[in-house]
mmCIF file of C-alpha atoms in Angstrom:
data_model
loop_
_atom_site.group_PDB
_atom_site.id
_atom_site.type_symbol
_atom_site.label_atom_id
_atom_site.label_comp_id
_atom_site.label_asym_id
_atom_site.label_seq_id
_atom_site.Cartn_x
_atom_site.Cartn_y
_atom_site.Cartn_z
ATOM 1 C CA MET S 1 -7.945 8.776 -6.740
ATOM 2 C CA ASP S 2 -7.198 5.449 -5.062
ATOM 3 C CA LYS S 3 -9.257 4.654 -1.979
ATOM 4 C CA ARG S 4 -8.183 3.312 1.395
ATOM 5 C CA GLN S 5 -10.214 1.266 3.856
ATOM 6 C CA ILE S 6 -11.264 2.144 7.399
ATOM 7 C CA GLY S 7 -13.237 -0.889 8.482
ATOM 8 C CA SER S 8 -16.202 -1.046 6.105
ATOM 9 C CA LEU S 9 -15.606 2.531 4.946
ATOM 10 C CA SER S 10 -13.805 3.524 1.745
ATOM 11 C CA VAL S 11 -12.091 6.926 1.865
ATOM 12 C CA SER S 12 -9.719 9.197 -0.015
ATOM 13 C CA PRO S 13 -6.031 8.678 0.908
ATOM 14 C CA ILE S 14 -5.971 12.154 2.462
ATOM 15 C CA GLY S 15 -8.815 13.367 4.669
ATOM 16 C CA LEU S 16 -9.705 16.822 5.958
ATOM 17 C CA GLY S 17 -9.280 17.749 9.606
ATOM 18 C CA CYS S 18 -11.937 20.354 10.384
ATOM 19 C CA MET S 19 -10.857 21.483 13.864
ATOM 20 C CA SER S 20 -9.084 24.707 12.890
ATOM 21 C CA MET S 21 -12.252 26.147 11.389
ATOM 22 C CA SER S 22 -13.698 26.396 14.908
ATOM 23 C CA HIS S 23 -11.003 25.650 17.467
ATOM 24 C CA GLY S 24 -7.337 25.740 18.324
ATOM 25 C CA TYR S 25 -5.824 28.141 15.804
ATOM 26 C CA GLY S 26 -7.371 31.513 16.464
ATOM 27 C CA PRO S 27 -10.258 33.269 14.681
ATOM 28 C CA SER S 28 -11.839 31.874 11.541
ATOM 29 C CA ASP S 29 -14.462 33.056 9.084
ATOM 30 C CA GLU S 30 -17.660 31.016 8.731
ATOM 31 C CA LYS S 31 -18.326 32.074 5.141
ATOM 32 C CA THR S 32 -14.833 30.993 4.108
ATOM 33 C CA SER S 33 -15.180 27.719 6.025
ATOM 34 C CA ILE S 34 -18.458 26.887 4.285
ATOM 35 C CA GLN S 35 -16.848 27.568 0.912
ATOM 36 C CA LEU S 36 -13.809 25.502 1.882
ATOM 37 C CA LEU S 37 -15.885 22.486 2.928
ATOM 38 C CA ASN S 38 -17.852 22.470 -0.306
ATOM 39 C CA GLU S 39 -14.780 22.923 -2.469
ATOM 40 C CA ALA S 40 -13.060 20.142 -0.523
ATOM 41 C CA LEU S 41 -15.703 17.668 -1.662
ATOM 42 C CA ASP S 42 -15.431 19.028 -5.200
ATOM 43 C CA VAL S 43 -11.660 18.432 -5.418
ATOM 44 C CA GLY S 44 -11.654 14.899 -4.014
ATOM 45 C CA TYR S 45 -11.845 14.837 -0.220
ATOM 46 C CA ASP S 46 -14.481 12.417 1.049
ATOM 47 C CA PHE S 47 -13.357 11.907 4.653
ATOM 48 C CA LEU S 48 -14.109 14.745 7.100
ATOM 49 C CA ASP S 49 -13.029 14.732 10.746
ATOM 50 C CA THR S 50 -14.664 16.699 13.572
ATOM 51 C CA ALA S 51 -15.363 16.249 17.305
ATOM 52 C CA THR S 52 -17.559 17.225 20.233
ATOM 53 C CA MET S 53 -14.594 19.189 21.606
ATOM 54 C CA TYR S 54 -14.035 21.409 18.584
ATOM 55 C CA GLY S 55 -15.617 24.746 19.359
ATOM 56 C CA GLY S 56 -17.894 23.134 21.936
ATOM 57 C CA GLY S 57 -19.902 21.461 19.169
ATOM 58 C CA LYS S 58 -19.749 24.470 16.829
ATOM 59 C CA ASN S 59 -17.564 22.585 14.379
ATOM 60 C CA GLU S 60 -20.141 19.824 14.023
ATOM 61 C CA GLU S 61 -22.821 22.444 13.458
ATOM 62 C CA LEU S 62 -20.631 24.082 10.813
ATOM 63 C CA LEU S 63 -20.346 20.840 8.845
ATOM 64 C CA ALA S 64 -24.109 20.313 8.979
ATOM 65 C CA LYS S 65 -24.791 23.875 7.814
ATOM 66 C CA ALA S 66 -22.196 23.839 5.050
ATOM 67 C CA LEU S 67 -22.979 20.401 3.651
ATOM 68 C CA LYS S 68 -26.644 19.897 4.466
ATOM 69 C CA THR S 69 -27.471 18.637 0.970
ATOM 70 C CA ARG S 70 -24.228 16.663 0.513
ATOM 71 C CA ARG S 71 -24.184 14.228 3.452
ATOM 72 C CA HIS S 72 -24.117 11.255 1.052
ATOM 73 C CA GLU S 73 -20.840 12.470 -0.501
ATOM 74 C CA TYR S 74 -18.478 11.970 2.439
ATOM 75 C CA VAL S 75 -17.493 9.704 5.303
ATOM 76 C CA LEU S 76 -18.119 11.513 8.576
ATOM 77 C CA ALA S 77 -15.882 11.051 11.630
ATOM 78 C CA SER S 78 -16.528 12.604 15.026
ATOM 79 C CA LYS S 79 -15.392 11.984 18.596
ATOM 80 C CA CYS S 80 -16.656 11.754 22.157
ATOM 81 C CA ALA S 81 -15.446 11.780 25.788
ATOM 82 C CA LEU S 82 -13.269 14.915 25.511
ATOM 83 C CA PHE S 83 -15.134 18.196 25.928
ATOM 84 C CA SER S 84 -14.864 21.628 27.518
ATOM 85 C CA LYS S 85 -16.402 22.122 30.962
ATOM 86 C CA ASP S 86 -16.180 25.506 32.669
ATOM 87 C CA GLY S 87 -13.605 26.479 30.062
ATOM 88 C CA LYS S 88 -11.330 23.504 30.786
ATOM 89 C CA PRO S 89 -10.780 20.295 28.789
ATOM 90 C CA THR S 90 -12.526 17.407 30.524
ATOM 91 C CA ILE S 91 -12.398 13.670 29.832
ATOM 92 C CA ASP S 92 -15.414 11.511 30.686
ATOM 93 C CA GLY S 93 -15.501 8.030 29.190
ATOM 94 C CA ARG S 94 -18.452 6.679 31.165
ATOM 95 C CA PRO S 95 -20.991 4.829 28.998
ATOM 96 C CA GLU S 96 -23.803 7.225 29.885
ATOM 97 C CA THR S 97 -21.682 10.222 28.845
ATOM 98 C CA ILE S 98 -20.643 8.607 25.566
ATOM 99 C CA LYS S 99 -24.254 7.810 24.673
ATOM 100 C CA ALA S 100 -25.448 11.319 25.577
ATOM 101 C CA GLN S 101 -22.667 12.945 23.576
ATOM 102 C CA CYS S 102 -23.446 10.763 20.570
ATOM 103 C CA GLU S 103 -27.088 11.860 20.644
ATOM 104 C CA ALA S 104 -26.020 15.492 20.867
ATOM 105 C CA SER S 105 -23.563 15.087 17.989
ATOM 106 C CA LEU S 106 -26.191 13.430 15.795
ATOM 107 C CA GLN S 107 -28.437 16.431 16.345
ATOM 108 C CA ARG S 108 -25.698 19.001 15.694
ATOM 109 C CA LEU S 109 -24.566 17.129 12.584
ATOM 110 C CA ASN S 110 -28.155 16.735 11.392
ATOM 111 C CA THR S 111 -27.570 13.105 10.496
ATOM 112 C CA ASP S 112 -28.969 9.709 11.426
ATOM 113 C CA VAL S 113 -25.596 8.001 11.671
ATOM 114 C CA ILE S 114 -21.937 8.892 12.275
ATOM 115 C CA ASP S 115 -19.721 6.752 10.060
ATOM 116 C CA LEU S 116 -16.702 6.652 12.385
ATOM 117 C CA TYR S 117 -16.970 7.589 16.048
ATOM 118 C CA TYR S 118 -13.806 7.851 18.120
ATOM 119 C CA LEU S 119 -13.172 7.762 21.826
ATOM 120 C CA HIS S 120 -11.272 11.063 21.730
ATOM 121 C CA ARG S 121 -9.223 10.381 24.856
ATOM 122 C CA LEU S 122 -9.075 7.463 27.272
ATOM 123 C CA ASP S 123 -10.598 8.266 30.653
ATOM 124 C CA PRO S 124 -8.124 6.924 33.246
ATOM 125 C CA LYS S 125 -11.009 6.441 35.682
ATOM 126 C CA VAL S 126 -13.003 4.224 33.318
ATOM 127 C CA PRO S 127 -11.754 0.879 31.951
ATOM 128 C CA ILE S 128 -11.488 1.069 28.182
ATOM 129 C CA GLU S 129 -13.648 -2.033 27.974
ATOM 130 C CA GLU S 130 -16.570 -0.075 29.425
ATOM 131 C CA SER S 131 -16.138 2.872 27.070
ATOM 132 C CA VAL S 132 -15.837 0.637 24.011
ATOM 133 C CA GLY S 133 -18.775 -1.421 25.239
ATOM 134 C CA ALA S 134 -20.915 1.716 25.062
ATOM 135 C CA LEU S 135 -19.645 2.442 21.552
ATOM 136 C CA SER S 136 -20.437 -1.139 20.562
ATOM 137 C CA GLN S 137 -24.026 -0.631 21.700
ATOM 138 C CA LEU S 138 -24.223 2.487 19.536
ATOM 139 C CA VAL S 139 -23.138 0.361 16.559
ATOM 140 C CA SER S 140 -25.880 -2.167 17.367
ATOM 141 C CA GLU S 141 -28.414 0.662 17.530
ATOM 142 C CA GLY S 142 -27.330 1.933 14.097
ATOM 143 C CA LYS S 143 -26.182 5.305 15.412
ATOM 144 C CA ILE S 144 -22.548 4.795 14.438
ATOM 145 C CA ARG S 145 -20.992 2.506 11.819
ATOM 146 C CA GLU S 146 -17.410 2.040 12.993
ATOM 147 C CA ILE S 147 -15.483 2.587 16.236
ATOM 148 C CA GLY S 148 -12.199 4.479 16.541
ATOM 149 C CA LEU S 149 -9.772 5.353 19.326
ATOM 150 C CA SER S 150 -7.558 8.434 19.616
ATOM 151 C CA GLU S 151 -4.180 8.859 21.356
ATOM 152 C CA VAL S 152 -4.192 5.435 23.002
ATOM 153 C CA SER S 153 -1.424 2.938 23.644
ATOM 154 C CA ALA S 154 -1.023 -0.313 21.755
ATOM 155 C CA ASP S 155 -2.031 -2.180 24.909
ATOM 156 C CA SER S 156 -5.280 -0.197 25.160
ATOM 157 C CA LEU S 157 -5.997 -0.930 21.494
ATOM 158 C CA ARG S 158 -5.567 -4.646 22.095
ATOM 159 C CA ARG S 159 -7.876 -4.560 25.127
ATOM 160 C CA ALA S 160 -10.487 -2.586 23.215
ATOM 161 C CA SER S 161 -10.355 -4.966 20.249
ATOM 162 C CA VAL S 162 -11.475 -7.831 22.468
ATOM 163 C CA ILE S 163 -14.767 -5.980 23.016
ATOM 164 C CA HIS S 164 -15.348 -4.796 19.434
ATOM 165 C CA PRO S 165 -13.286 -4.432 16.238
ATOM 166 C CA ILE S 166 -11.548 -1.061 16.172
ATOM 167 C CA ALA S 167 -11.665 0.375 12.661
ATOM 168 C CA ALA S 168 -9.227 3.238 13.237
ATOM 169 C CA VAL S 169 -6.689 4.683 15.623
ATOM 170 C CA GLN S 170 -6.052 8.412 15.330
ATOM 171 C CA SER S 171 -2.870 9.815 16.850
ATOM 172 C CA GLU S 172 -0.327 12.466 16.053
ATOM 173 C CA TYR S 173 2.168 11.300 13.441
ATOM 174 C CA SER S 174 4.475 13.259 11.165
ATOM 175 C CA LEU S 175 8.115 13.492 10.222
ATOM 176 C CA TRP S 176 8.895 15.026 13.612
ATOM 177 C CA THR S 177 6.490 12.951 15.722
ATOM 178 C CA ARG S 178 7.311 9.286 15.175
ATOM 179 C CA LEU S 179 6.006 7.761 18.394
ATOM 180 C CA PRO S 180 3.500 5.448 16.635
ATOM 181 C CA GLU S 181 6.428 3.668 14.987
ATOM 182 C CA LEU S 182 7.364 2.184 18.361
ATOM 183 C CA LYS S 183 4.330 -0.060 18.794
ATOM 184 C CA MET S 184 1.129 1.373 17.392
ATOM 185 C CA LEU S 185 1.627 0.916 13.649
ATOM 186 C CA ALA S 186 2.436 -2.765 14.153
ATOM 187 C CA ALA S 187 -0.508 -3.205 16.524
ATOM 188 C CA CYS S 188 -2.888 -1.605 14.002
ATOM 189 C CA GLU S 189 -1.645 -3.876 11.247
ATOM 190 C CA ALA S 190 -2.036 -6.970 13.418
ATOM 191 C CA LEU S 191 -5.563 -6.046 14.481
ATOM 192 C CA GLY S 192 -6.825 -4.685 11.162
ATOM 193 C CA SER S 193 -7.172 -1.099 12.395
ATOM 194 C CA THR S 194 -6.354 1.752 10.003
ATOM 195 C CA PHE S 195 -3.957 4.324 11.409
ATOM 196 C CA VAL S 196 -5.127 7.934 10.887
ATOM 197 C CA PRO S 197 -2.358 10.510 11.509
ATOM 198 C CA PHE S 198 -3.474 13.910 12.781
ATOM 199 C CA SER S 199 -1.203 16.957 12.609
ATOM 200 C CA PRO S 200 0.695 15.302 9.729
ATOM 201 C CA LEU S 201 2.159 18.717 8.867
ATOM 202 C CA GLY S 202 3.474 19.300 12.380
ATOM 203 C CA ARG S 203 0.960 22.088 13.116
ATOM 204 C CA GLN S 204 2.070 23.987 9.994
ATOM 205 C CA PHE S 205 5.792 23.422 10.612
ATOM 206 C CA PHE S 206 6.200 21.297 7.474
ATOM 207 C CA THR S 207 4.620 23.939 5.296
ATOM 208 C CA GLY S 208 7.611 26.183 5.946
ATOM 209 C CA LYS S 209 5.181 28.973 6.853
ATOM 210 C CA ALA S 210 4.979 28.462 10.629
ATOM 211 C CA GLN S 211 6.029 31.128 13.133
ATOM 212 C CA GLU S 212 7.476 30.871 16.619
ATOM 213 C CA ALA S 213 5.058 30.876 19.547
ATOM 214 C CA ASP S 214 5.447 34.534 20.546
ATOM 215 C CA GLN S 215 4.399 35.663 17.062
ATOM 216 C CA LEU S 216 1.140 33.689 17.046
ATOM 217 C CA THR S 217 -2.328 34.935 18.001
ATOM 218 C CA GLN S 218 -4.055 34.292 21.304
ATOM 219 C CA GLY S 219 -6.062 31.078 21.289
ATOM 220 C CA ASP S 220 -3.551 29.243 19.098
ATOM 221 C CA ILE S 221 -2.610 25.925 20.732
ATOM 222 C CA ARG S 222 1.010 26.462 19.651
ATOM 223 C CA THR S 223 1.217 29.222 22.253
ATOM 224 C CA SER S 224 0.051 26.898 25.048
ATOM 225 C CA ASN S 225 -0.165 23.108 25.208
ATOM 226 C CA ALA S 226 1.707 22.529 21.929
ATOM 227 C CA ARG S 227 4.284 25.238 22.613
ATOM 228 C CA PRO S 228 7.620 23.431 23.287
ATOM 229 C CA ARG S 229 8.720 23.006 19.653
ATOM 230 C CA PHE S 230 7.618 26.548 18.808
ATOM 231 C CA GLU S 231 9.568 28.313 21.570
ATOM 232 C CA ALA S 232 11.984 30.815 20.007
ATOM 233 C CA ASP S 233 15.240 28.899 20.512
ATOM 234 C CA ALA S 234 13.749 25.501 19.708
ATOM 235 C CA PHE S 235 11.965 26.846 16.647
ATOM 236 C CA ALA S 236 15.120 28.511 15.309
ATOM 237 C CA TYR S 237 16.965 25.195 15.577
ATOM 238 C CA ASN S 238 14.146 23.086 14.165
ATOM 239 C CA ARG S 239 13.714 25.312 11.108
ATOM 240 C CA LYS S 240 17.207 24.366 9.956
ATOM 241 C CA LEU S 241 16.044 20.748 9.666
ATOM 242 C CA LEU S 242 13.746 21.767 6.824
ATOM 243 C CA GLU S 243 16.555 22.615 4.419
ATOM 244 C CA PRO S 244 17.326 19.082 3.137
ATOM 245 C CA LEU S 245 13.580 18.458 2.868
ATOM 246 C CA ARG S 246 13.268 21.508 0.627
ATOM 247 C CA GLU S 247 15.812 19.935 -1.722
ATOM 248 C CA VAL S 248 13.767 16.734 -1.985
ATOM 249 C CA ALA S 249 10.560 18.702 -2.530
ATOM 250 C CA GLN S 250 12.237 20.662 -5.311
ATOM 251 C CA GLU S 251 13.367 17.410 -6.933
ATOM 252 C CA PHE S 252 9.794 16.107 -6.974
ATOM 253 C CA ASN S 253 8.329 19.476 -8.012
ATOM 254 C CA CYS S 254 6.107 19.714 -4.950
ATOM 255 C CA SER S 255 5.743 21.905 -1.876
ATOM 256 C CA LEU S 256 7.168 21.059 1.539
ATOM 257 C CA ALA S 257 3.660 20.304 2.785
ATOM 258 C CA GLN S 258 2.997 17.972 -0.126
ATOM 259 C CA LEU S 259 6.273 16.152 0.516
ATOM 260 C CA ALA S 260 5.385 15.626 4.200
ATOM 261 C CA LEU S 261 1.984 14.207 3.248
ATOM 262 C CA ALA S 262 3.320 12.151 0.343
ATOM 263 C CA TRP S 263 5.830 10.598 2.754
ATOM 264 C CA ILE S 264 3.008 9.391 5.010
ATOM 265 C CA ILE S 265 0.815 7.942 2.280
ATOM 266 C CA ALA S 266 3.840 6.230 0.675
ATOM 267 C CA LEU S 267 4.831 4.328 3.825
ATOM 268 C CA PRO S 268 4.162 0.596 3.441
ATOM 269 C CA ASN S 269 3.233 -1.750 6.253
ATOM 270 C CA ARG S 270 5.007 -5.060 6.740
ATOM 271 C CA ALA S 271 2.809 -6.620 4.066
ATOM 272 C CA GLY S 272 3.896 -3.931 1.611
ATOM 273 C CA LYS S 273 0.523 -2.175 1.517
ATOM 274 C CA GLN S 274 0.021 1.584 1.843
ATOM 275 C CA THR S 275 -2.793 2.054 4.340
ATOM 276 C CA LEU S 276 -2.315 5.273 6.342
ATOM 277 C CA VAL S 277 -4.899 8.063 5.973
ATOM 278 C CA PRO S 278 -3.552 11.437 7.172
ATOM 279 C CA ILE S 279 -6.025 14.218 7.966
ATOM 280 C CA PRO S 280 -4.274 17.579 7.591
ATOM 281 C CA GLY S 281 -6.396 20.407 8.914
ATOM 282 C CA THR S 282 -6.682 23.939 7.578
ATOM 283 C CA LYS S 283 -9.038 26.915 7.439
ATOM 284 C CA HIS S 284 -7.455 28.237 4.234
ATOM 285 C CA ILE S 285 -8.846 27.199 0.855
ATOM 286 C CA GLU S 286 -5.492 27.375 -0.926
ATOM 287 C CA TYR S 287 -3.869 25.067 1.622
ATOM 288 C CA MET S 288 -6.770 22.618 1.414
ATOM 289 C CA ARG S 289 -6.212 22.367 -2.335
ATOM 290 C CA GLU S 290 -2.446 22.085 -1.899
ATOM 291 C CA ASN S 291 -2.815 19.246 0.598
ATOM 292 C CA ILE S 292 -5.088 17.010 -1.495
ATOM 293 C CA ALA S 293 -2.705 17.400 -4.442
ATOM 294 C CA ALA S 294 -0.101 15.517 -2.384
ATOM 295 C CA ALA S 295 -1.946 12.349 -3.422
ATOM 296 C CA ASN S 296 -0.427 12.902 -6.867
ATOM 297 C CA VAL S 297 3.149 13.021 -5.541
ATOM 298 C CA HIS S 298 4.475 9.479 -5.773
ATOM 299 C CA LEU S 299 7.578 8.872 -3.675
ATOM 300 C CA PRO S 300 9.581 5.709 -4.394
ATOM 301 C CA LEU S 301 10.195 3.623 -1.274
ATOM 302 C CA GLU S 302 13.891 4.466 -1.226
ATOM 303 C CA VAL S 303 13.076 8.192 -1.262
ATOM 304 C CA ALA S 304 10.534 7.775 1.547
ATOM 305 C CA GLU S 305 13.170 5.949 3.584
ATOM 306 C CA TYR S 306 15.697 8.704 2.882
ATOM 307 C CA VAL S 307 13.209 11.365 3.994
ATOM 308 C CA SER S 308 12.511 9.334 7.145
ATOM 309 C CA GLY S 309 16.134 9.746 8.158
ATOM 310 C CA LEU S 310 16.297 13.502 7.673
ATOM 311 C CA ILE S 311 14.193 14.435 10.711
ATOM 312 C CA ASP S 312 12.619 12.616 13.652
ATOM 313 C CA ASP S 313 11.894 13.043 17.374
ATOM 314 C CA ASP S 314 15.547 12.601 18.312
ATOM 315 C CA LYS S 315 16.716 15.369 15.977
ATOM 316 C CA VAL S 316 14.039 17.873 17.029
ATOM 317 C CA VAL S 317 14.276 20.229 20.013
ATOM 318 C CA GLY S 318 11.176 20.275 22.228
ATOM 319 C CA ALA S 319 8.412 17.840 23.127
ATOM 320 C CA ARG S 320 5.215 17.753 21.062
ATOM 321 C CA TYR S 321 3.135 18.861 24.073
ATOM 322 C CA ASN S 322 3.877 20.508 27.390
ATOM 323 C CA GLU S 323 4.220 18.336 30.486
ATOM 324 C CA ALA S 324 0.656 18.849 31.710
ATOM 325 C CA GLN S 325 -0.815 17.831 28.360
ATOM 326 C CA MET S 326 1.372 14.734 28.115
ATOM 327 C CA LYS S 327 0.048 13.502 31.459
ATOM 328 C CA VAL S 328 -3.438 12.978 29.997
ATOM 329 C CA MET S 329 -2.140 10.925 27.052
ATOM 330 C CA ASP S 330 -2.460 7.144 27.073
ATOM 331 C CA SER S 331 -0.156 6.699 24.081
ATOM 332 C CA GLU S 332 3.374 5.414 24.557
ATOM 333 C CA ARG S 333 5.559 8.145 26.013
ATOM 334 C CA ASP S 334 9.029 6.661 26.027
ATOM 335 C CA ARG S 335 11.242 5.685 23.119
ATOM 336 C CA ASP S 336 11.877 2.176 24.376
#
């Protein structure tokens, strides 16, 4: 399997988002998650993504428990600054908070170093230079190897890069969420930052197995902050957009999910290189295996461009987040 670079780190072209095993998508089973994580390494994943926020640290503990003898086999990414306080998401990007959260994550992960450590969300009360300055100190101390940013604007990335090289930017990107195409993908290319798409399957939408919000279990983020596209009327409309994608998937003898992932990893930058590293998340072993197999689906550029035109933000009904959630995002909000 070809590797892709995130700063000094070499990773599989598709990583594994671990959030859903502890957070955001209803109940999960620890025994199954431990089996999934081990089988993921066996079938080719070597880039695992977690965060302080996921399950209030429980997700980090899960990785440490499941893979305690296999730490050398994967690149570990975690995140700071976003956490739950009194049951509510809280953003604190002060240097002292970042350093304290890093120490706590190192303990939960049972590791001496985190390979890639993201600022999970930009704190509007703290200049990004201060937050990245704290991360830079953690690099100097050998506690983290590379610095990442999540859901930031291209301007914030440029400001951060003055303080320290930013190895990765993680933001939502999929066939129906194309916001990074406005400015971020070009900014990452110019600054040497790898773009890491999360929710590349549109929160299960591009598997063809998703349900509308009212049919989902309590605790699923698609019933709350990510609800707009899963509301009954919006969902009924959006599902129709999958039909031409099914035809392409059938032509390439792959699943809808594999097509959506193959589209991302096939996209070239302006230099003609394929650099994106999507991190689809799942708590189901069969889906984990299905997703990594997308690396074997090779879409010609003309097919990727055709797929790009079948669905995008302008064709979809509903925003990716509700209004309250969008207010805490630093990423570009307008299609200008």
